[in-house]
Short mmCIF file of C-alpha atoms in Angstrom, two decimals:
data_model
loop_
_atom_site.label_atom_id
_atom_site.label_comp_id
_atom_site.label_asym_id
_atom_site.label_seq_id
_atom_site.Cartn_x
_atom_site.Cartn_y
_atom_site.Cartn_z
CA MET A 297 -193.04 33.82 1.14
CA VAL A 298 -189.79 35.03 -0.07
CA LYS A 299 -186.93 34.05 2.12
CA ILE A 300 -183.48 35.81 2.02
CA ALA A 301 -180.31 33.89 3.00
CA VAL A 302 -178.00 36.28 5.06
CA ASP A 303 -174.46 35.61 5.60
CA THR A 304 -174.10 36.82 9.36
CA LEU A 305 -170.19 36.22 9.45
CA GLY A 306 -169.44 38.60 6.61
CA GLY A 307 -168.60 42.22 7.19
CA ASP A 308 -166.76 44.59 9.69
CA TYR A 309 -169.59 44.48 12.27
CA ALA A 310 -170.55 40.76 12.04
CA PRO A 311 -172.56 39.12 13.40
CA GLU A 312 -174.33 41.69 15.68
CA GLU A 313 -175.17 44.39 13.15
CA ILE A 314 -176.04 41.79 10.36
CA VAL A 315 -178.47 40.14 12.59
CA GLU A 316 -179.91 43.49 13.80
CA GLY A 317 -180.43 44.45 10.15
CA ALA A 318 -182.23 41.10 9.53
CA LEU A 319 -184.41 41.70 12.55
CA GLN A 320 -185.24 45.17 11.38
CA ALA A 321 -186.12 43.87 7.98
CA ALA A 322 -188.49 41.46 9.56
CA GLU A 323 -190.00 44.01 11.91
CA MET A 324 -190.23 46.92 9.43
CA HIS A 325 -190.88 45.22 6.15
CA GLY A 326 -192.14 41.71 7.08
CA ILE A 327 -189.25 40.01 5.22
CA ALA A 328 -188.22 36.46 6.24
CA SER A 329 -184.52 35.58 6.42
CA ILE A 330 -182.29 32.54 6.88
CA LEU A 331 -179.35 33.40 9.00
CA THR A 332 -176.13 31.34 8.36
CA GLY A 333 -173.53 31.47 11.11
CA ASP A 334 -172.71 30.30 14.52
CA GLU A 335 -176.02 28.83 15.77
CA ALA A 336 -175.47 29.52 19.59
CA LYS A 337 -174.55 33.18 18.91
CA LEU A 338 -177.43 33.82 16.54
CA LYS A 339 -180.01 32.26 18.89
CA ALA A 340 -178.87 34.64 21.62
CA LEU A 341 -178.99 37.62 19.39
CA VAL A 342 -182.56 37.01 18.14
CA ALA A 343 -184.07 35.92 21.47
CA ASN A 344 -187.07 37.78 22.58
CA ARG A 345 -187.04 40.20 19.60
CA PRO A 346 -190.49 40.89 17.80
CA GLY A 347 -189.12 39.82 14.40
CA ALA A 348 -187.55 36.67 15.54
CA GLY A 349 -190.57 34.69 14.22
CA LEU A 350 -189.63 35.40 10.49
CA LEU A 351 -186.01 34.27 11.00
CA GLU A 352 -184.54 30.74 10.59
CA ILE A 353 -181.00 29.82 11.68
CA VAL A 354 -178.77 27.39 9.78
CA HIS A 355 -175.55 26.42 11.58
CA ALA A 356 -172.48 27.43 9.55
CA PRO A 357 -169.49 27.85 11.95
CA GLU A 358 -166.71 28.67 9.47
CA MET A 359 -165.96 32.12 8.23
CA ILE A 360 -164.25 33.44 5.20
CA GLY A 361 -161.83 36.20 6.02
CA MET A 362 -161.10 39.28 3.90
CA GLY A 363 -157.39 38.17 3.40
CA GLU A 364 -158.19 34.71 2.16
CA SER A 365 -158.02 33.50 -1.32
CA PRO A 366 -161.70 33.74 -2.41
CA VAL A 367 -161.62 30.70 -4.68
CA GLU A 368 -159.70 28.42 -2.26
CA ALA A 369 -161.82 29.53 0.72
CA VAL A 370 -165.05 28.79 -1.08
CA ARG A 371 -163.76 25.32 -2.17
CA HIS A 372 -162.33 24.26 1.09
CA LYS A 373 -164.66 25.88 3.60
CA LYS A 374 -167.90 23.99 2.76
CA ASN A 375 -169.48 25.00 6.03
CA SER A 376 -168.66 28.77 5.89
CA SER A 377 -171.55 31.07 6.43
CA LEU A 378 -171.25 32.32 2.93
CA THR A 379 -170.97 29.05 1.12
CA VAL A 380 -173.97 27.57 3.11
CA ALA A 381 -176.04 30.67 2.32
CA ALA A 382 -175.23 30.31 -1.43
CA ARG A 383 -176.27 26.60 -1.21
CA LEU A 384 -179.63 27.60 0.36
CA VAL A 385 -180.18 29.71 -2.92
CA LYS A 386 -178.97 26.91 -5.13
CA ASP A 387 -181.45 24.41 -3.46
CA GLY A 388 -184.35 26.84 -3.62
CA GLN A 389 -184.68 27.20 0.02
CA ALA A 390 -183.88 30.85 -0.24
CA LYS A 391 -184.57 33.19 -3.04
CA ALA A 392 -181.69 35.51 -2.61
CA LEU A 393 -178.28 35.93 -0.92
CA VAL A 394 -177.12 38.94 1.10
CA SER A 395 -173.55 39.24 2.24
CA ALA A 396 -171.31 42.12 3.50
CA GLY A 397 -168.24 39.92 3.49
CA SER A 398 -165.36 39.54 0.89
CA THR A 399 -166.68 40.75 -2.44
CA GLY A 400 -164.26 38.27 -4.14
CA ALA A 401 -165.60 35.31 -2.06
CA THR A 402 -169.18 36.34 -2.74
CA LEU A 403 -168.48 36.32 -6.44
CA ALA A 404 -166.72 32.91 -6.18
CA ALA A 405 -169.60 31.35 -4.12
CA SER A 406 -172.11 32.72 -6.66
CA LEU A 407 -170.31 31.35 -9.56
CA PHE A 408 -169.27 27.95 -8.17
CA VAL A 409 -172.41 27.21 -6.00
CA ILE A 410 -175.31 29.11 -7.60
CA GLY A 411 -174.05 29.20 -11.17
CA ARG A 412 -174.37 31.64 -14.03
CA ILE A 413 -177.54 32.40 -16.10
CA LYS A 414 -177.34 30.53 -19.38
CA GLY A 415 -175.75 32.83 -21.88
CA VAL A 416 -174.01 35.22 -19.57
CA GLU A 417 -170.38 35.19 -20.28
CA ARG A 418 -169.12 37.18 -17.23
CA PRO A 419 -171.23 38.27 -14.07
CA ALA A 420 -170.75 41.93 -13.18
CA ILE A 421 -170.40 43.62 -9.71
CA THR A 422 -172.36 46.71 -9.64
CA SER A 423 -172.50 49.79 -7.34
CA LEU A 424 -175.00 52.64 -6.88
CA MET A 425 -173.55 56.15 -6.94
CA PRO A 426 -175.41 59.09 -5.68
CA THR A 427 -175.98 61.68 -8.44
CA LEU A 428 -177.82 65.03 -8.74
CA ARG A 429 -180.84 63.14 -10.26
CA GLY A 430 -180.92 60.22 -7.93
CA ALA A 431 -178.34 57.45 -8.41
CA ALA A 432 -176.36 55.80 -11.17
CA LEU A 433 -175.86 52.14 -11.44
CA ILE A 434 -172.15 51.36 -12.46
CA ALA A 435 -171.29 47.95 -14.00
CA ASP A 436 -168.68 46.61 -13.65
CA VAL A 437 -166.73 47.73 -10.58
CA GLY A 438 -164.28 45.00 -9.98
CA ALA A 439 -165.30 41.51 -11.15
CA ASN A 440 -163.69 41.68 -14.60
CA VAL A 441 -160.54 43.83 -15.14
CA ASP A 442 -160.00 42.64 -18.63
CA CYS A 443 -163.16 42.55 -20.93
CA ARG A 444 -164.16 41.75 -24.41
CA PRO A 445 -166.80 43.93 -26.16
CA SER A 446 -169.48 41.26 -25.65
CA HIS A 447 -168.98 41.45 -21.89
CA LEU A 448 -169.66 45.14 -21.68
CA VAL A 449 -172.68 44.82 -23.83
CA GLN A 450 -174.03 42.20 -21.53
CA PHE A 451 -173.27 44.37 -18.51
CA ALA A 452 -175.43 47.10 -20.20
CA LYS A 453 -178.35 44.75 -20.82
CA MET A 454 -178.36 43.15 -17.35
CA ALA A 455 -177.94 46.58 -15.57
CA SER A 456 -180.75 48.07 -17.62
CA VAL A 457 -182.94 45.23 -16.46
CA TYR A 458 -182.17 45.87 -12.79
CA ALA A 459 -182.58 49.71 -13.22
CA GLN A 460 -185.93 49.29 -14.89
CA HIS A 461 -187.46 46.56 -12.84
CA VAL A 462 -185.93 47.09 -9.33
CA LEU A 463 -185.05 50.76 -9.23
CA GLN A 464 -188.20 51.67 -11.22
CA ILE A 465 -186.55 53.81 -13.85
CA HIS A 466 -188.48 53.82 -16.92
CA ARG A 467 -186.26 53.28 -20.06
CA PRO A 468 -183.03 53.82 -18.06
CA LYS A 469 -180.45 55.90 -19.98
CA VAL A 470 -177.33 53.89 -20.63
CA GLY A 471 -173.89 55.69 -20.97
CA LEU A 472 -170.49 54.17 -22.00
CA LEU A 473 -167.78 55.59 -19.70
CA ASN A 474 -165.11 57.11 -21.93
CA VAL A 475 -162.43 59.85 -22.30
CA GLY A 476 -164.70 61.90 -24.45
CA GLU A 477 -168.17 62.14 -25.60
CA GLU A 478 -167.46 61.84 -29.41
CA PRO A 479 -168.21 58.39 -30.86
CA GLY A 480 -164.73 58.01 -32.20
CA LYS A 481 -163.01 58.51 -28.79
CA GLY A 482 -161.47 55.82 -26.63
CA ASN A 483 -159.52 52.60 -26.99
CA ALA A 484 -160.44 49.74 -29.31
CA LEU A 485 -162.61 48.12 -26.64
CA VAL A 486 -165.01 51.01 -26.04
CA LYS A 487 -165.14 51.85 -29.69
CA GLU A 488 -166.36 48.46 -30.53
CA VAL A 489 -168.86 48.43 -27.58
CA TYR A 490 -170.18 51.92 -28.68
CA GLU A 491 -171.01 50.50 -32.14
CA GLN A 492 -172.86 47.51 -30.72
CA LEU A 493 -174.79 49.52 -28.13
CA ALA A 494 -175.70 52.09 -30.76
CA GLN A 495 -177.20 49.41 -32.80
CA GLY A 496 -179.01 47.69 -30.02
CA ASP A 497 -182.50 48.39 -28.47
CA LEU A 498 -181.38 49.86 -25.19
CA ASN A 499 -181.83 53.53 -24.46
CA PHE A 500 -178.16 54.23 -25.21
CA VAL A 501 -177.19 57.96 -24.77
CA GLY A 502 -173.56 57.51 -26.08
CA ASN A 503 -170.25 58.10 -24.34
CA ILE A 504 -170.12 59.88 -21.10
CA GLU A 505 -167.19 61.27 -19.20
CA GLY A 506 -166.28 60.77 -15.55
CA ARG A 507 -167.61 64.26 -14.66
CA ASP A 508 -171.06 63.32 -16.15
CA ILE A 509 -171.65 60.52 -13.61
CA PRO A 510 -172.43 62.60 -10.50
CA ARG A 511 -174.45 65.03 -12.65
CA GLY A 512 -176.93 62.16 -13.53
CA HIS A 513 -176.23 62.14 -17.30
CA ALA A 514 -176.97 58.39 -17.34
CA ASP A 515 -178.92 55.97 -15.13
CA VAL A 516 -176.58 53.10 -16.07
CA VAL A 517 -172.84 53.48 -16.54
CA ILE A 518 -171.01 50.80 -18.31
CA CYS A 519 -167.22 50.22 -18.10
CA ASP A 520 -164.74 47.32 -17.47
CA GLY A 521 -164.04 46.36 -13.79
CA PHE A 522 -160.64 47.92 -13.66
CA VAL A 523 -161.98 51.42 -14.72
CA GLY A 524 -165.10 50.91 -12.57
CA ASN A 525 -163.28 50.04 -9.35
CA VAL A 526 -161.06 53.12 -9.72
CA VAL A 527 -164.03 55.29 -10.23
CA LEU A 528 -165.82 53.78 -7.15
CA LYS A 529 -162.86 54.04 -4.79
CA PHE A 530 -162.06 57.59 -5.98
CA ALA A 531 -165.63 58.70 -5.36
CA GLU A 532 -165.66 57.24 -1.91
CA GLY A 533 -162.47 58.82 -1.05
CA LEU A 534 -163.46 62.20 -2.47
CA ALA A 535 -166.76 62.26 -0.63
CA GLY A 536 -165.03 61.42 2.62
CA ALA A 537 -162.29 64.12 2.11
CA LEU A 538 -164.82 66.79 1.22
CA PHE A 539 -166.85 66.29 4.40
CA ASP A 540 -163.65 66.35 6.50
CA MET A 541 -162.57 69.57 4.79
CA MET A 542 -166.04 71.04 5.38
CA LYS A 543 -165.85 70.04 9.11
CA GLU A 544 -162.43 71.65 9.41
CA GLU A 545 -163.52 74.89 7.94
CA PHE A 546 -166.80 75.08 9.89
CA THR A 547 -165.01 74.63 13.23
CA SER A 548 -161.98 76.96 12.40
CA THR A 549 -163.57 80.22 13.67
CA LEU A 550 -166.56 81.31 15.82
CA SER A 551 -168.35 82.92 12.93
CA ALA A 552 -167.85 79.71 10.79
CA SER A 553 -169.31 77.62 13.63
CA LEU A 554 -172.34 79.88 13.90
CA GLY A 555 -172.79 79.54 10.14
CA ALA A 556 -172.54 75.86 10.37
CA VAL A 557 -175.25 75.69 12.90
CA MET A 558 -177.71 77.46 10.50
CA LEU A 559 -176.66 75.20 7.63
CA LYS A 560 -176.79 72.01 9.66
CA PRO A 561 -180.23 70.73 8.28
CA SER A 562 -179.08 71.28 4.73
CA PHE A 563 -175.86 69.33 5.39
CA ARG A 564 -177.75 66.61 7.06
CA ARG A 565 -179.90 66.19 3.93
CA ILE A 566 -176.83 66.09 1.67
CA LYS A 567 -175.19 63.55 3.82
CA LYS A 568 -178.28 61.40 3.56
CA ARG A 569 -178.20 61.50 -0.20
CA MET A 570 -174.56 60.50 -0.15
CA ASP A 571 -175.03 57.74 2.55
CA TYR A 572 -174.47 54.21 1.09
CA THR A 573 -176.62 52.66 3.86
CA GLU A 574 -179.72 54.09 2.21
CA TYR A 575 -179.03 51.85 -0.78
CA GLY A 576 -178.09 48.88 1.26
CA GLY A 577 -176.23 46.99 -1.46
CA ALA A 578 -175.96 46.45 -5.16
CA PRO A 579 -176.64 43.39 -7.23
CA LEU A 580 -174.10 40.92 -8.69
CA LEU A 581 -175.70 40.54 -12.19
CA GLY A 582 -175.52 37.38 -14.24
CA VAL A 583 -175.68 34.66 -11.71
CA ASN A 584 -178.74 32.40 -11.57
CA GLY A 585 -180.11 33.96 -8.38
CA VAL A 586 -180.43 37.32 -6.76
CA VAL A 587 -177.14 38.18 -4.97
CA ILE A 588 -176.80 41.42 -3.20
CA VAL A 589 -173.33 42.60 -2.25
CA ALA A 590 -173.38 44.92 0.78
CA HIS A 591 -170.56 47.27 1.79
CA GLY A 592 -168.01 45.69 4.16
CA SER A 593 -168.75 48.33 6.75
CA SER A 594 -172.42 47.89 6.61
CA ASN A 595 -174.44 48.59 9.81
CA ALA A 596 -177.84 47.26 10.66
CA LYS A 597 -179.46 50.03 8.51
CA ALA A 598 -177.55 49.01 5.43
CA ILE A 599 -178.19 45.43 5.92
CA ARG A 600 -181.94 46.04 6.46
CA ASN A 601 -182.06 47.94 3.05
CA ALA A 602 -179.91 45.28 1.36
CA ILE A 603 -182.43 42.62 2.44
CA ARG A 604 -185.24 44.86 1.16
CA VAL A 605 -183.52 45.37 -2.11
CA ALA A 606 -183.05 41.55 -2.47
CA ARG A 607 -186.78 40.98 -1.74
CA ASP A 608 -187.52 43.63 -4.40
CA ALA A 609 -185.31 41.97 -7.04
CA VAL A 610 -186.92 38.58 -6.42
CA GLU A 611 -190.51 39.86 -6.64
CA ASN A 612 -189.67 41.87 -9.70
CA ASN A 613 -188.29 38.69 -11.50
CA MET A 614 -184.90 40.19 -12.13
CA VAL A 615 -183.26 36.86 -12.85
CA ALA A 616 -185.76 35.54 -15.14
CA THR A 617 -185.98 38.78 -17.03
CA ILE A 618 -182.16 38.82 -17.49
CA ALA A 619 -182.31 35.12 -18.64
CA GLU A 620 -184.85 36.04 -21.24
CA MET A 621 -182.79 38.81 -22.48
CA MET A 622 -179.72 36.65 -22.78
CA VAL A 623 -181.62 34.24 -25.35
CA PRO A 624 -180.38 34.85 -28.82
CA LYS A 625 -182.90 36.54 -30.99
#
């Protein structure tokens, strides 16, 4: 049985929402998890719950805070919930790691404890962004702010594997984020990456611009971590601002409020499509184990879906497929 190591002390609503998500994953999907955190608290939270039989608890009393240096925290807090969870994956007791804690610390623990897949130069943090055609997987969104062309080419290969084998997208379309669609556009980095991707065997659709992402012109969007993080944070802020503006307008007059009542089902469906909790989390690609990075404000639903995504990645042999692709032809 696939077991998922869950860091219960990471995230804004830890440990209650994290544990609740693991319980829901057990009850609704039959997924077994190993919870790392304060043993006494965890036992109290899972007591008398139907899914408790699929959960194990490993005592890990230390927590890595959001403001701590990721590398120093991982090195010195050997008994942190995150480090212990990563060790469970390294030792084979768990097949995947899910954490809603510090992204930097999750990256550090994955690199120092689990290790990279042979041949991978830099792991990539990914994010799923809702589009008119479903969702686009963006890589990288913050792990590597300075990249060489070979790094971005590897991001494209790894993200394509995840999109095809886990997201079930046949021949995912790969787009290179740029300031224009023409092949000659962009800086030296993206020009070189364009040439390499154009000569490769991925389903490369060429350059795409920022406005093309929400329209679903590509299933996989490739960029360096500096650009990717700006895109991600801008999209999150824009979505929140738009919903706030709509709420203001629909409550400004009586007629607007009446119209809003009629449109409420449509808005609810739109909100669901934009809801990050539906996706759960996104993979850290390139490490020698499945690692799912959940949003810091993840609730139980988001954690449940992150655990489900982790299970799917394990069952679809994501790591082995990426490792095979990294072998020089």
